[in-house]
């Protein structure tokens, strides 16, 4: 799996958010996107995950040298983002099983979700409604959701927002471990988190 | 095959969510009851003609649908879950899943309104049951189809509630006019075959709107 | 959108043609048995009111053309995401709204004197009314969306969806309601639109088609003006912030 981004630009209402972003990532590469608030970190992550269309430039995913449209990679992408919400009216377990079923890979999620829920300290709370969760627990659950289907591409926007100290170190461990066999993109403005990654781009506010 | 399974999973998710929260159903039930009472108070002991009754029937159906059918998309957008859905499902799975959910909801809604009208208005007697059944069935699908794509549109706009009927009415006029005419025939006891033209119009309306919505849904759904 | 010279031709041409139609359409006298090109025949039931043909029908025609121009440029926008196409689409819709209001007013006035009431829910009156509703809904939708790209995208989708229902209206209307319009199925004088029957003299026909041409050119000229104004506004917005 390879990701090549060339001269990417995004505008909202004819106002440039960022422009001329280029980089390329291969398996086991990790990229930190840094920049001030409003520099377009989240927007860039959304575009990479195929949730938003770019204004100019190109994003090309390829597997074994063959280009694959991002729409076909739905079960290869995991995303943690403050804009990504889980369903309040369902429990953690229901959220995971319903969303995996929609993704149509519910086959072996039972063991995997147990393992992840335990790892993120949510196993005891698995049958409680997400609406009763604290924001830190929601953030942990987002990681479980993002890692559930073992995606090749892992995008993490503000990895440690709302997390306590224990949660931060948990996330650090998880990311250290995950970046070994994935393509990892982390958007953050915390210096230490940017250090987790081998590559870095800085978005300047335009 | 995957899309089919995924569509079914979206429908299941929406149904389960609706059973838990009852957002749409509560709005629909309250609306239908209120509307029926108001109409009853206005008519009192008059005996309206079958044309008037079928007109009233579809007026109530239209506004009830406008009060409840936008939930599927608006609730996703309001709670920020639309991105989650976008991440796990293809646009066609989302569209057809939400469409199926709205079809089920509209069919339930129309059955409820039929029962209510039969109880409340002595003049509302379905003489040709087949015509009525087929008309309500086809119109429900057409109504759900139009409502679904428009719900996806208004979910992205600022003033959601008021805009919905404004956008829907011009597009639904052909459907509503045809449904009214066929319903009048059913109330008047005309034979089933008399409404053949109406069935044809309704079926082609469903096909055109659904195919059109499917083609443009990508542009609505992806920001 | 067009070259400078061709827009001048359209501009002066439309003014010239519409002025000519205005004068000729109102001034040429009616006669029971027209002998020359400068006399109109008397159409039973219409008489002097027939002169509305030269204004009302081209206005309705322009309103419909504007709708299709708007829809076509909406599709073009969706395919290219070029905001200039959205500008053309919305400009055309604005003109379409204007012309459908004009057509409704001229039609209602004419109906008052011919049919006795301003409004009768005649199929064609209903159609233009629905067109007005569509335009109204279109602008209501646009004003409810802040983001420029989203506004362009969603309103283009809406024009496409409403365009899909047009064939149904054309098909359903005449079956559902009794027609009063000259040339409608119920009209004793015949079937098909008025100017396809032999009740209209060739000079009326020429003037009518000339008027269609004039109003279409007028529409093109106005559209060009609005598109240019829209572009300037967008540039101003861009440089102002």
XYZ file of C-alpha atoms in Angstrom:
670
model
C 0.000 0.000 0.000
C 1.262 3.383 -0.976
C -0.127 6.880 -0.630
C 1.039 9.733 -2.855
C -0.269 13.248 -2.299
C 0.650 15.914 -4.813
C -0.015 19.671 -4.694
C -3.120 19.218 -2.615
C -5.145 22.360 -1.933
C -8.457 22.972 -0.226
C -10.613 26.075 -0.295
C -13.786 26.945 1.583
C -15.822 29.813 0.162
C -12.856 30.660 -2.088
C -10.635 31.075 0.946
C -7.585 28.844 0.879
C -7.253 26.553 3.899
C -3.992 25.089 2.727
C -2.248 24.674 -0.578
C 0.617 22.791 -2.175
C 0.706 19.906 0.236
C 2.765 17.040 -1.139
C 4.124 13.897 0.471
C 4.232 10.188 -0.069
C 3.902 7.373 2.436
C 4.526 3.667 2.244
C 3.744 0.851 4.590
C 5.377 1.357 7.996
C 5.756 5.089 7.367
C 4.294 7.485 9.841
C 3.524 11.137 9.258
C 2.841 13.921 11.714
C 0.753 16.862 10.503
C 1.388 19.891 12.639
C 0.162 23.452 12.480
C -1.758 26.040 14.432
C -5.492 25.951 15.054
C -7.247 26.665 11.786
C -4.300 25.628 9.650
C -6.349 22.791 8.183
C -5.024 19.696 9.961
C -8.438 18.121 10.448
C -9.490 19.095 6.942
C -6.433 17.393 5.506
C -7.113 14.233 7.509
C -10.731 14.191 6.320
C -9.602 14.540 2.718
C -7.083 11.720 3.129
C -9.790 9.484 4.578
C -12.043 10.229 1.605
C -14.647 12.111 3.637
C -14.141 15.449 1.946
C -13.218 16.337 -1.600
C -10.131 18.334 -2.437
C -10.217 21.583 -4.402
C -7.044 20.949 -6.371
C -4.241 18.444 -6.527
C -4.362 14.685 -6.227
C -4.367 11.861 -3.719
C -3.480 8.454 -5.024
C -3.664 5.229 -3.121
C -2.061 2.239 -4.737
C -1.771 -1.423 -3.858
C 1.033 -3.339 -5.567
C 1.508 -0.493 -7.996
C -2.149 -0.407 -9.015
C -4.150 2.719 -8.212
C -7.194 2.129 -6.018
C -9.913 4.765 -5.500
C -10.338 5.734 -1.861
C -13.988 4.623 -2.006
C -12.809 1.046 -2.416
C -10.596 1.227 0.660
C -13.379 1.628 3.185
C -12.382 -1.458 5.175
C -8.715 -0.472 5.085
C -9.176 2.897 6.778
C -9.355 3.580 10.482
C -10.007 7.092 11.741
C -10.003 8.797 15.116
C -11.249 12.357 14.915
C -13.078 14.855 17.102
C -15.600 15.143 14.263
C -16.345 11.445 14.322
C -19.123 10.592 16.755
C -20.464 7.241 17.853
C -24.145 6.587 18.430
C -25.304 7.851 21.829
C -28.355 5.636 21.987
C -26.357 2.430 21.630
C -23.945 0.738 23.997
C -20.250 0.411 23.175
C -20.713 -3.168 22.046
C -23.745 -2.325 19.934
C -21.885 0.526 18.281
C -19.026 -1.778 17.355
C -21.211 -4.577 16.061
C -23.643 -2.326 14.156
C -20.885 -0.353 12.483
C -18.923 -3.482 11.582
C -22.029 -4.983 10.134
C -22.540 -1.907 7.967
C -18.934 -2.238 6.917
C -19.889 -5.888 6.252
C -16.979 -7.496 8.069
C -18.637 -8.593 11.270
C -17.260 -12.095 11.020
C -14.492 -12.233 13.607
C -15.049 -9.047 15.538
C -16.129 -10.787 18.739
C -12.619 -11.684 19.965
C -11.033 -8.619 18.492
C -13.483 -6.227 20.138
C -13.101 -7.959 23.501
C -9.340 -7.635 23.262
C -9.474 -3.954 22.328
C -12.136 -3.048 24.879
C -10.015 -4.682 27.580
C -6.884 -2.934 26.347
C -8.614 0.459 26.490
C -10.200 -0.234 29.862
C -13.781 -0.232 28.594
C -14.641 -3.899 28.973
C -16.622 -3.389 32.191
C -18.574 -0.571 30.581
C -19.267 -2.387 27.316
C -23.003 -2.664 27.906
C -23.548 0.912 28.989
C -24.938 3.530 26.647
C -22.357 5.743 25.008
C -24.415 8.732 26.138
C -23.362 7.960 29.739
C -19.657 7.907 28.809
C -17.274 10.672 29.801
C -15.483 12.438 26.954
C -12.274 10.558 27.765
C -14.071 7.224 27.559
C -15.588 8.282 24.242
C -12.102 9.028 22.953
C -10.951 5.552 24.048
C -13.933 3.992 22.338
C -13.057 5.852 19.145
C -9.690 4.117 19.184
C -11.365 0.756 19.633
C -13.644 1.525 16.686
C -10.723 2.677 14.539
C -8.600 -0.398 15.232
C -11.365 -2.987 15.195
C -11.030 -4.026 11.572
C -7.192 -3.954 11.530
C -6.947 -1.181 8.938
C -3.817 -0.651 6.906
C -4.330 3.107 6.989
C -4.701 4.650 10.406
C -5.549 8.358 10.654
C -5.524 9.934 14.072
C -6.640 13.527 14.568
C -5.805 14.915 18.036
C -4.959 11.514 19.521
C -4.957 12.497 23.175
C -7.776 15.030 23.385
C -9.873 14.550 26.542
C -7.605 11.768 27.808
C -6.130 11.492 31.301
C -2.483 10.621 31.952
C -3.133 6.921 31.860
C -5.047 7.292 28.608
C -2.244 9.292 27.027
C 0.362 6.661 27.814
C -2.019 3.970 26.583
C -2.441 5.767 23.288
C 1.296 6.294 23.016
C 1.885 2.558 23.416
C -0.829 1.683 20.949
C 0.525 4.050 18.329
C 4.106 2.874 18.825
C 2.880 -0.640 18.248
C 0.521 0.174 15.381
C 2.972 2.121 13.289
C 5.050 -1.019 12.777
C 2.709 -2.493 10.184
C 0.471 0.343 9.055
C 0.547 3.683 7.359
C 0.014 6.087 10.210
C -0.971 9.751 10.024
C -1.214 11.822 13.200
C -2.550 15.364 13.215
C -1.557 17.234 16.340
C -0.116 20.433 17.707
C 1.559 18.753 20.669
C 5.283 18.480 20.128
C 5.712 15.139 21.821
C 2.975 13.471 19.751
C 4.555 14.714 16.559
C 7.733 12.978 17.695
C 6.004 9.600 17.444
C 6.200 9.825 13.687
C 9.094 9.433 11.297
C 7.984 12.138 8.858
C 6.481 15.509 9.439
C 4.716 18.257 7.499
C 3.840 21.621 8.887
C 0.740 23.464 7.659
C 1.052 27.224 7.706
C -1.993 29.351 8.242
C -2.790 31.207 5.033
C -23.651 -8.554 -2.476
C -21.640 -6.535 -0.012
C -23.659 -3.439 -0.790
C -26.836 -5.387 -0.259
C -25.724 -6.622 3.134
C -24.482 -3.172 4.050
C -27.805 -1.607 3.008
C -29.640 -4.056 5.206
C -27.313 -3.229 8.102
C -28.006 0.504 7.703
C -31.745 -0.190 7.733
C -31.340 -2.346 10.831
C -29.299 0.310 12.597
C -31.898 2.992 11.842
C -34.760 0.756 12.929
C -33.016 -0.142 16.179
C -32.189 3.484 16.822
C -35.784 4.498 16.148
C -37.104 1.831 18.529
C -34.826 3.256 21.234
C -35.359 6.964 20.730
C -38.757 7.095 18.983
C -37.940 10.516 17.582
C -39.705 10.079 14.264
C -42.553 7.918 15.497
C -43.474 10.314 18.301
C -43.556 13.268 15.925
C -45.620 11.309 13.405
C -48.187 9.994 15.874
C -48.730 13.385 17.473
C -49.038 15.010 14.089
C -51.554 12.513 12.740
C -53.762 12.674 15.815
C -53.695 16.478 15.892
C -54.441 16.774 12.191
C -57.334 14.318 12.340
C -58.902 16.133 15.292
C -58.596 19.514 13.593
C -60.164 18.205 10.390
C -62.945 16.559 12.390
C -63.642 19.793 14.284
C -63.814 21.700 11.018
C -66.126 19.268 9.269
C -68.430 18.552 12.232
C -71.466 16.718 10.968
C -71.050 17.605 7.277
C -70.821 14.710 4.876
C -67.913 15.531 2.598
C -67.712 13.967 -0.859
C -65.244 11.210 -1.614
C -63.069 13.666 -3.575
C -62.851 15.963 -0.542
C -62.097 13.044 1.764
C -59.335 11.655 -0.412
C -57.912 15.174 -0.679
C -57.908 15.508 3.110
C -56.357 12.068 3.436
C -53.373 12.984 1.285
C -53.004 16.423 2.851
C -52.609 14.760 6.243
C -50.223 12.174 4.764
C -48.109 14.883 3.134
C -47.694 17.055 6.204
C -47.217 14.081 8.518
C -44.460 12.805 6.242
C -42.902 16.264 6.288
C -42.859 16.226 10.077
C -41.149 12.875 10.484
C -39.270 11.606 7.442
C -36.367 14.038 7.619
C -35.189 12.487 10.907
C -33.062 9.790 9.283
C -30.591 12.258 7.842
C -31.075 15.246 10.137
C -30.327 13.221 13.263
C -27.090 11.893 11.766
C -26.005 15.382 10.831
C -26.999 16.952 14.166
C -25.197 14.376 16.254
C -22.118 14.310 14.052
C -22.518 10.644 13.227
C -22.837 11.204 9.491
C -19.053 11.137 9.178
C -18.947 7.811 10.983
C -21.521 6.441 8.595
C -19.647 7.875 5.649
C -16.541 6.103 6.867
C -18.108 2.644 7.093
C -20.727 2.588 4.330
C -20.762 3.269 0.613
C -23.088 6.099 -0.464
C -25.431 3.676 -2.203
C -25.730 1.542 0.933
C -26.576 4.666 2.947
C -29.095 5.863 0.371
C -30.920 2.575 -0.049
C -30.751 1.802 3.665
C -32.315 5.127 4.588
C -34.817 4.801 1.726
C -35.950 1.386 2.966
C -36.290 2.742 6.473
C -38.410 5.627 5.240
C -40.556 3.297 3.132
C -41.299 1.173 6.190
C -42.062 4.306 8.209
C -44.352 5.742 5.504
C -46.246 2.477 5.158
C -46.840 2.373 8.909
C -47.832 6.026 8.846
C -50.316 5.535 6.019
C -51.857 2.489 7.665
C -52.350 4.508 10.838
C -53.924 7.393 8.920
C -56.215 4.970 7.063
C -57.435 3.431 10.295
C -57.938 6.848 11.849
C -59.866 8.169 8.856
C -62.082 5.089 8.788
C -62.906 5.509 12.464
C -63.335 9.283 12.482
C -65.108 9.962 9.180
C -68.243 7.932 8.484
C -67.962 8.839 4.778
C -64.489 7.346 4.446
C -65.407 3.854 3.319
C -63.060 2.060 0.959
C -65.273 0.390 -1.631
C -62.586 -1.012 -3.929
C -60.047 -2.380 -1.531
C -57.523 -3.446 -4.198
C -57.304 0.000 -5.745
C -56.840 1.622 -2.353
C -54.183 -0.855 -1.240
C -52.127 -0.562 -4.392
C -52.430 3.231 -4.445
C -51.315 3.611 -0.841
C -48.491 1.131 -1.352
C -47.125 2.804 -4.485
C -47.614 6.333 -3.186
C -45.846 5.461 0.060
C -42.808 4.285 -1.853
C -42.827 7.385 -4.064
C -43.324 9.688 -1.095
C -40.518 7.992 0.823
C -38.206 8.216 -2.167
C -38.674 11.959 -2.615
C -38.562 12.583 1.130
C -35.318 10.669 1.526
C -33.261 12.609 -1.007
C -34.715 15.920 0.180
C -33.967 14.972 3.801
C -30.360 14.413 2.778
C -30.353 17.899 1.230
C -31.934 19.792 4.106
C -29.758 17.990 6.651
C -26.930 20.119 5.244
C -28.888 23.399 5.400
C -29.441 25.754 8.335
C -33.218 26.004 8.557
C -34.205 22.399 8.375
C -37.806 22.151 9.536
C -39.442 24.896 7.515
C -37.498 24.250 4.356
C -38.511 20.628 4.037
C -42.164 20.989 2.921
C -41.218 23.986 0.751
C -38.770 21.859 -1.224
C -40.941 18.770 -1.258
C -44.250 20.200 -2.405
C -43.433 21.085 -6.037
C -41.763 17.719 -6.545
C -44.569 15.767 -4.894
C -47.443 17.469 -6.738
C -47.620 14.862 -9.535
C -47.612 12.060 -6.984
C -50.204 13.653 -4.718
C -52.550 14.545 -7.581
C -52.408 11.005 -8.934
C -52.845 9.436 -5.515
C -55.871 11.637 -4.790
C -57.521 10.667 -8.035
C -56.973 6.959 -7.502
C -58.176 7.195 -3.903
C -61.350 8.923 -5.039
C -61.943 6.027 -7.417
C -61.440 3.554 -4.562
C -63.890 5.434 -2.334
C -66.436 5.636 -5.147
C -66.263 1.903 -5.721
C -64.973 2.047 -9.288
C -63.547 -1.289 -10.490
C -59.843 -1.978 -9.924
C -58.914 -1.633 -13.595
C -60.261 1.903 -13.846
C -57.217 3.276 -12.066
C -54.714 1.535 -14.354
C -53.390 4.842 -15.637
C -52.762 6.042 -12.087
C -50.790 2.913 -11.241
C -48.649 3.455 -14.316
C -47.972 7.067 -13.390
C -47.100 6.130 -9.807
C -44.763 3.332 -10.870
C -42.917 5.503 -13.359
C -42.713 8.310 -10.781
C -41.070 5.916 -8.315
C -38.606 4.698 -10.913
C -37.649 8.153 -12.161
C -37.247 9.753 -8.720
C -35.408 6.803 -7.200
C -33.014 6.441 -10.120
C -32.430 10.210 -10.175
C -31.852 10.355 -6.421
C -29.425 7.460 -6.596
C -27.425 9.249 -9.289
C -27.171 12.558 -7.427
C -26.882 11.185 -3.889
C -23.080 11.171 -3.969
C -23.043 14.924 -4.476
C -25.372 15.479 -1.545
C -23.760 13.061 0.864
C -20.062 13.825 0.433
C -18.934 17.280 1.513
C -20.098 33.981 -21.515
C -20.335 35.425 -25.029
C -18.134 37.572 -27.202
C -18.515 41.323 -26.981
C -19.874 41.835 -30.486
C -22.333 38.988 -30.339
C -23.724 40.306 -27.065
C -24.167 43.724 -28.693
C -26.102 42.057 -31.500
C -28.289 40.263 -28.964
C -28.772 43.438 -26.955
C -29.805 45.756 -29.792
C -31.608 42.963 -31.616
C -33.817 42.135 -28.650
C -34.674 45.795 -28.001
C -35.468 46.330 -31.668
C -37.551 43.202 -32.071
C -39.531 43.637 -28.850
C -40.240 47.292 -29.689
C -41.423 46.267 -33.124
C -43.621 43.503 -31.704
C -45.008 45.905 -29.120
C -45.998 48.464 -31.746
C -47.158 46.048 -34.410
C -48.909 43.727 -31.975
C -50.931 46.562 -30.478
C -51.439 48.774 -33.521
C -52.436 46.410 -36.314
C -56.232 46.587 -36.523
C -58.550 43.605 -36.407
C -60.792 42.843 -39.319
C -63.505 40.270 -39.904
C -62.097 39.327 -43.272
C -58.472 40.370 -43.411
C -57.346 41.398 -46.881
C -53.789 42.583 -46.377
C -50.789 41.874 -44.152
C -51.686 44.835 -41.994
C -54.911 43.350 -40.661
C -55.406 40.635 -38.052
C -58.359 38.270 -38.271
C -60.943 38.265 -35.498
C -60.689 35.076 -33.488
C -64.096 34.332 -32.000
C -63.981 34.570 -28.215
C -60.649 36.308 -28.171
C -60.942 39.470 -30.323
C -58.543 42.150 -29.098
C -57.506 39.959 -26.211
C -55.690 37.775 -28.737
C -52.916 40.380 -28.761
C -51.735 38.985 -25.430
C -50.435 36.047 -27.434
C -47.434 38.128 -28.481
C -46.382 38.862 -24.897
C -47.760 36.299 -22.498
C -46.710 33.192 -24.398
C -43.098 34.327 -25.043
C -42.786 35.225 -21.346
C -43.903 31.750 -20.275
C -41.585 30.287 -22.879
C -38.661 32.281 -21.500
C -39.477 31.160 -17.947
C -39.289 27.541 -19.060
C -36.095 28.078 -21.087
C -34.534 29.738 -18.041
C -35.386 26.691 -15.945
C -33.666 24.340 -18.358
C -30.624 26.614 -18.697
C -30.413 26.627 -14.902
C -30.661 22.833 -14.715
C -28.078 22.291 -17.468
C -25.571 24.579 -15.797
C -26.361 22.885 -12.479
C -25.321 19.566 -14.013
C -22.246 21.200 -15.511
C -21.337 22.507 -12.066
C -21.652 19.064 -10.481
C -19.393 17.588 -13.127
C -16.692 20.254 -13.008
C -17.089 21.956 -9.594
C -16.429 25.200 -11.436
C -18.203 27.918 -9.464
C -18.765 30.016 -12.626
C -21.316 27.447 -13.782
C -23.186 27.871 -10.524
C -23.181 31.601 -11.156
C -24.829 31.043 -14.546
C -27.280 28.578 -13.040
C -28.428 30.933 -10.295
C -28.567 33.931 -12.649
C -30.778 31.991 -15.017
C -33.022 30.893 -12.150
C -33.396 34.506 -11.048
C -34.493 35.536 -14.535
C -36.759 32.510 -14.710
C -38.454 33.666 -11.540
C -38.897 37.145 -13.006
C -40.354 35.851 -16.263
C -42.667 33.378 -14.596
C -44.015 36.178 -12.406
C -44.555 38.296 -15.540
C -46.207 35.413 -17.349
C -48.456 34.740 -14.365
C -49.525 38.386 -14.155
C -50.185 38.823 -17.870
C -51.975 35.481 -17.869
C -54.105 36.337 -14.845
C -55.096 39.725 -16.267
C -56.022 38.123 -19.539
C -57.949 35.368 -17.722
C -59.897 37.995 -15.779
C -61.284 39.441 -19.002
C -61.601 36.241 -20.956
C -62.676 33.681 -18.359
C -64.068 36.044 -15.731
C -61.605 35.331 -12.939
C -57.941 35.942 -12.326
C -57.320 32.347 -11.379
C -59.032 29.153 -12.549
C -56.552 26.301 -11.938
C -56.388 25.696 -15.644
C -53.619 23.123 -16.393
C -51.266 25.725 -17.748
C -51.948 28.157 -14.943
C -51.203 25.351 -12.528
C -47.998 24.491 -14.376
C -46.642 28.025 -14.223
C -47.658 28.153 -10.575
C -45.624 25.014 -9.877
C -42.704 26.526 -11.768
C -42.980 29.561 -9.470
C -42.986 27.244 -6.445
C -39.885 25.470 -7.700
C -38.061 28.763 -8.190
C -39.184 29.907 -4.740
C -37.987 26.671 -3.141
C -34.697 26.928 -5.022
C -33.960 30.368 -3.617
C -35.169 29.404 -0.142
C -32.718 26.510 -0.217
C -29.856 28.690 -1.379
C -30.408 31.250 1.341
C -30.307 28.502 3.961
C -26.767 27.330 3.142
C -23.675 29.305 4.146
C -20.918 27.444 2.372
C -20.563 28.456 -1.251
C -19.624 25.003 -2.544
C -22.378 23.287 -0.611
C -24.939 25.849 -1.781
C -23.944 25.350 -5.399
C -23.990 21.580 -5.100
C -27.274 21.181 -3.275
C -29.185 23.709 -5.348
C -27.944 22.021 -8.532
C -29.242 18.728 -7.201
C -32.577 20.353 -6.429
C -33.012 21.727 -9.956
C -32.239 18.284 -11.350
C -34.801 16.639 -9.077
C -37.489 19.169 -9.892
C -36.648 18.846 -13.579
C -37.380 15.134 -13.324
C -41.011 15.854 -12.436
C -41.655 18.062 -15.476
C -42.666 15.198 -17.815
C -45.179 14.020 -15.224
C -46.773 17.423 -15.013
C -46.979 17.691 -18.788
C -48.584 14.278 -18.892
C -50.855 14.491 -15.863
C -52.189 18.050 -15.881
C -54.422 17.887 -18.944
C -55.964 14.629 -17.684
C -56.678 15.898 -14.217
C -58.294 19.238 -14.839
C -60.583 20.723 -17.431
C -58.664 23.004 -19.741
C -59.786 26.523 -20.429
C -56.714 27.633 -22.317
C -57.167 28.421 -25.981
C -56.320 25.199 -27.760
C -56.881 22.959 -24.743
C -58.669 19.660 -25.266
C -62.001 20.955 -24.023
C -61.908 24.033 -26.221
C -64.607 23.887 -28.881
C -62.361 25.402 -31.521
C -60.041 22.458 -31.712
C -57.129 20.504 -30.465
C -53.544 21.538 -30.044
C -52.066 24.910 -29.273
C -53.717 27.913 -30.828
C -51.032 28.787 -33.308
C -51.060 25.327 -34.818
C -54.639 25.710 -35.964
C -55.654 27.672 -39.014
C -57.393 30.293 -36.917
C -54.281 32.395 -36.824
C -53.264 34.338 -39.881
C -49.725 34.068 -41.167
C -48.955 37.662 -40.180
C -49.865 36.858 -36.565
C -47.745 33.784 -36.760
C -44.739 35.726 -38.035
C -45.144 38.305 -35.315
C -45.496 35.587 -32.683
C -42.317 33.795 -33.688
C -40.537 37.120 -33.945
C -41.629 37.847 -30.394
C -40.361 34.457 -29.186
C -37.022 35.266 -30.765
C -36.998 38.749 -29.265
C -37.766 37.546 -25.748
C -35.216 34.759 -25.973
C -32.564 37.263 -27.063
C -33.674 39.574 -24.269
C -33.194 36.694 -21.832
C -29.712 35.968 -23.178
C -28.763 39.622 -22.814
C -30.062 39.856 -19.238
C -28.430 36.564 -18.354
C -25.111 37.830 -19.629
C -25.486 41.007 -17.571
C -26.330 39.099 -14.409
C -23.537 36.601 -14.876
C -21.034 39.422 -15.239
C -22.437 41.204 -12.185
C -22.277 37.946 -10.245
C -18.657 37.438 -11.212
C -17.773 40.935 -10.039
C -19.534 40.322 -6.736
C -17.600 37.116 -6.207
C -14.316 38.839 -7.019
C -15.167 41.595 -4.573
C -15.940 39.034 -1.873
C -12.669 37.317 -2.549
C -10.472 40.406 -2.479
C -12.415 42.037 0.357
C -11.536 39.328 2.854
